[in-house]
């Protein structure tokens, strides 16, 4: 749902060997952090290593593997999540950014388990 | 009847931060899309289901200021909250309690609840509804439908308990007559092949002839069928979305099937996707549905629920909601 809103325009930042970006939820209601199943993220075609990615909402920062047990914390639908990971910038003015978010939808349980959606966005921006 | 709208129809504008909550409510009133107002708790209110006194006071003042009337608070039965297992029945019942309390605090007479709640859970929630003076309406949403065994089991329990506080919220998305044209337009613009679009529509039509799924296994087969079809045509990560749309959103229930549950209907989701140049809804048979509702003496509330926003970012959501409301009024007047 609304995948084209995932990447917040012009929020890419490099600092040392880290890269940072704001992402929005491709869904319409607050989700528990346990819903965030995966983040796949590339900058200029180079993947940001999954194990280096941190996820910050409401001032609290988590590694991706720390999110699944956090059904006690929420990602509100109007709040950006700030993701950060290891990547050294290519020296160029504009960067190609691509993000895929995998999210469990906690009220849609079917014969195939809890619904897991996967939504992707790609944008070009300055850093 | 009470005509109105759910703020869910304006998801895109809200999500894009073009309207804050209070301004969105004011815009609904200014455009005459009330008086009924529905909202999804987990969408409109940060921190839901906790409702502070200050927020409740501001909400009640906003209703006074705008002349809108709260009709339904949409709650969520998040059985899949945890990754290690589904919530137990006890946990799910407890999960609903603060959401029901929130409805009372904000002045909503009805709480929409969801299909994860079984008849025993609804029976256990009846005293909670009594305590808070609200009615609980379990939403009948595609891919479920009025004749689905899970809905029939609830109906049987409601009849046994005989409480006016337990009922249903029919969602018209369970009764489509065609795939929305606006979705096909969007897919075309995104470069989805004509072959895949034709195959998706043909598959939906085959399912339509088969009738709404009576088991979860049947729905699961349909879902897998659309996933495979989409993957065969190179749809990539659009495949899940296509399967959700074509087997999860666009339901197949004949209009007449709703007759069973209308005596227990406490609120209605007047789901729609698009309004054509003649003022009709090509995918949801709004006239026939309203006709059935009126013939059964339904006098409750309707929330216009525009779900076209998933893919339609070109129409003005306020205008399409106004157009569906005009269609509903015309259908009522023709009875």
mmCIF file of N, CA and C in Angstrom, chain A residues 30 74 76, chain B residues 39-51 73-76 95 98-100 102-103 106 111:
data_model
loop_
_atom_site.group_PDB
_atom_site.id
_atom_site.type_symbol
_atom_site.label_atom_id
_atom_site.label_comp_id
_atom_site.label_asym_id
_atom_site.label_seq_id
_atom_site.Cartn_x
_atom_site.Cartn_y
_atom_site.Cartn_z
ATOM 1 N N UNK A 30 -0.870 2.273 12.856
ATOM 2 C CA UNK A 30 0.291 1.933 13.674
ATOM 3 C C UNK A 30 0.507 0.430 13.701
ATOM 4 N N UNK A 74 5.543 0.552 19.430
ATOM 5 C CA UNK A 74 4.770 0.806 18.209
ATOM 6 C C UNK A 74 5.471 1.780 17.287
ATOM 7 N N UNK A 76 4.181 4.492 14.928
ATOM 8 C CA UNK A 76 2.966 5.229 14.557
ATOM 9 C C UNK A 76 3.047 5.650 13.100
ATOM 10 N N UNK B 39 -13.505 6.484 12.676
ATOM 11 C CA UNK B 39 -12.055 6.485 12.519
ATOM 12 C C UNK B 39 -11.470 5.156 12.984
ATOM 13 N N UNK B 40 -10.279 4.875 12.490
ATOM 14 C CA UNK B 40 -9.512 3.705 12.917
ATOM 15 C C UNK B 40 -8.610 4.168 14.055
ATOM 16 N N UNK B 41 -8.798 3.583 15.222
ATOM 17 C CA UNK B 41 -8.051 4.040 16.394
ATOM 18 C C UNK B 41 -6.554 4.058 16.167
ATOM 19 N N UNK B 42 -6.027 2.952 15.635
ATOM 20 C CA UNK B 42 -4.578 2.829 15.445
ATOM 21 C C UNK B 42 -4.057 3.708 14.304
ATOM 22 N N UNK B 43 -4.956 4.308 13.539
ATOM 23 C CA UNK B 43 -4.524 5.221 12.497
ATOM 24 C C UNK B 43 -4.540 6.670 12.983
ATOM 25 N N UNK B 44 -5.661 7.063 13.575
ATOM 26 C CA UNK B 44 -5.889 8.489 13.857
ATOM 27 C C UNK B 44 -5.266 8.962 15.153
ATOM 28 N N UNK B 45 -4.995 8.031 16.073
ATOM 29 C CA UNK B 45 -4.614 8.427 17.431
ATOM 30 C C UNK B 45 -3.289 7.766 17.818
ATOM 31 N N UNK B 46 -2.257 8.567 17.951
ATOM 32 C CA UNK B 46 -0.962 8.015 18.396
ATOM 33 C C UNK B 46 -1.090 7.547 19.843
ATOM 34 N N UNK B 47 -0.569 6.367 20.102
ATOM 35 C CA UNK B 47 -0.643 5.825 21.459
ATOM 36 C C UNK B 47 -1.907 5.015 21.723
ATOM 37 N N UNK B 48 -2.839 4.960 20.734
ATOM 38 C CA UNK B 48 -4.053 4.170 20.878
ATOM 39 C C UNK B 48 -3.696 2.753 21.310
ATOM 40 N N UNK B 49 -4.455 2.124 22.173
ATOM 41 C CA UNK B 49 -5.756 2.521 22.694
ATOM 42 C C UNK B 49 -5.728 3.389 23.952
ATOM 43 N N UNK B 50 -4.556 3.811 24.404
ATOM 44 C CA UNK B 50 -4.533 4.731 25.547
ATOM 45 C C UNK B 50 -5.074 6.079 25.068
ATOM 46 N N UNK B 51 -6.072 6.602 25.756
ATOM 47 C CA UNK B 51 -6.666 7.886 25.387
ATOM 48 C C UNK B 51 -6.549 8.813 26.589
ATOM 49 N N UNK B 73 -15.955 3.398 16.079
ATOM 50 C CA UNK B 73 -14.505 3.373 16.286
ATOM 51 C C UNK B 73 -14.014 2.020 15.789
ATOM 52 N N UNK B 74 -13.141 2.050 14.797
ATOM 53 C CA UNK B 74 -12.619 0.783 14.282
ATOM 54 C C UNK B 74 -11.432 0.332 15.118
ATOM 55 N N UNK B 75 -11.632 -0.798 15.777
ATOM 56 C CA UNK B 75 -10.591 -1.417 16.604
ATOM 57 C C UNK B 75 -9.938 -2.527 15.789
ATOM 58 N N UNK B 76 -8.830 -3.022 16.248
ATOM 59 C CA UNK B 76 -8.154 -4.117 15.551
ATOM 60 C C UNK B 76 -7.946 -5.306 16.478
ATOM 61 N N UNK B 95 -6.785 -7.900 24.846
ATOM 62 C CA UNK B 95 -6.280 -6.902 23.898
ATOM 63 C C UNK B 95 -7.398 -5.966 23.441
ATOM 64 N N UNK B 98 -9.127 -2.432 26.266
ATOM 65 C CA UNK B 98 -8.858 -0.982 26.271
ATOM 66 C C UNK B 98 -9.384 -0.280 25.018
ATOM 67 N N UNK B 99 -9.494 -1.009 23.920
ATOM 68 C CA UNK B 99 -10.026 -0.396 22.696
ATOM 69 C C UNK B 99 -11.523 -0.114 22.854
ATOM 70 N N UNK B 100 -12.214 -1.025 23.531
ATOM 71 C CA UNK B 100 -13.650 -0.817 23.776
ATOM 72 C C UNK B 100 -13.843 0.337 24.766
ATOM 73 N N UNK B 102 -11.873 2.831 25.038
ATOM 74 C CA UNK B 102 -11.554 4.066 24.306
ATOM 75 C C UNK B 102 -12.792 4.601 23.577
ATOM 76 N N UNK B 103 -13.596 3.679 23.042
ATOM 77 C CA UNK B 103 -14.810 4.101 22.319
ATOM 78 C C UNK B 103 -15.736 4.875 23.256
ATOM 79 N N UNK B 106 -14.498 8.359 24.016
ATOM 80 C CA UNK B 106 -14.595 9.323 22.916
ATOM 81 C C UNK B 106 -16.034 9.506 22.427
ATOM 82 N N UNK B 111 -18.202 -0.210 18.235
ATOM 83 C CA UNK B 111 -16.799 -0.568 18.010
ATOM 84 C C UNK B 111 -16.761 -1.648 16.936
#
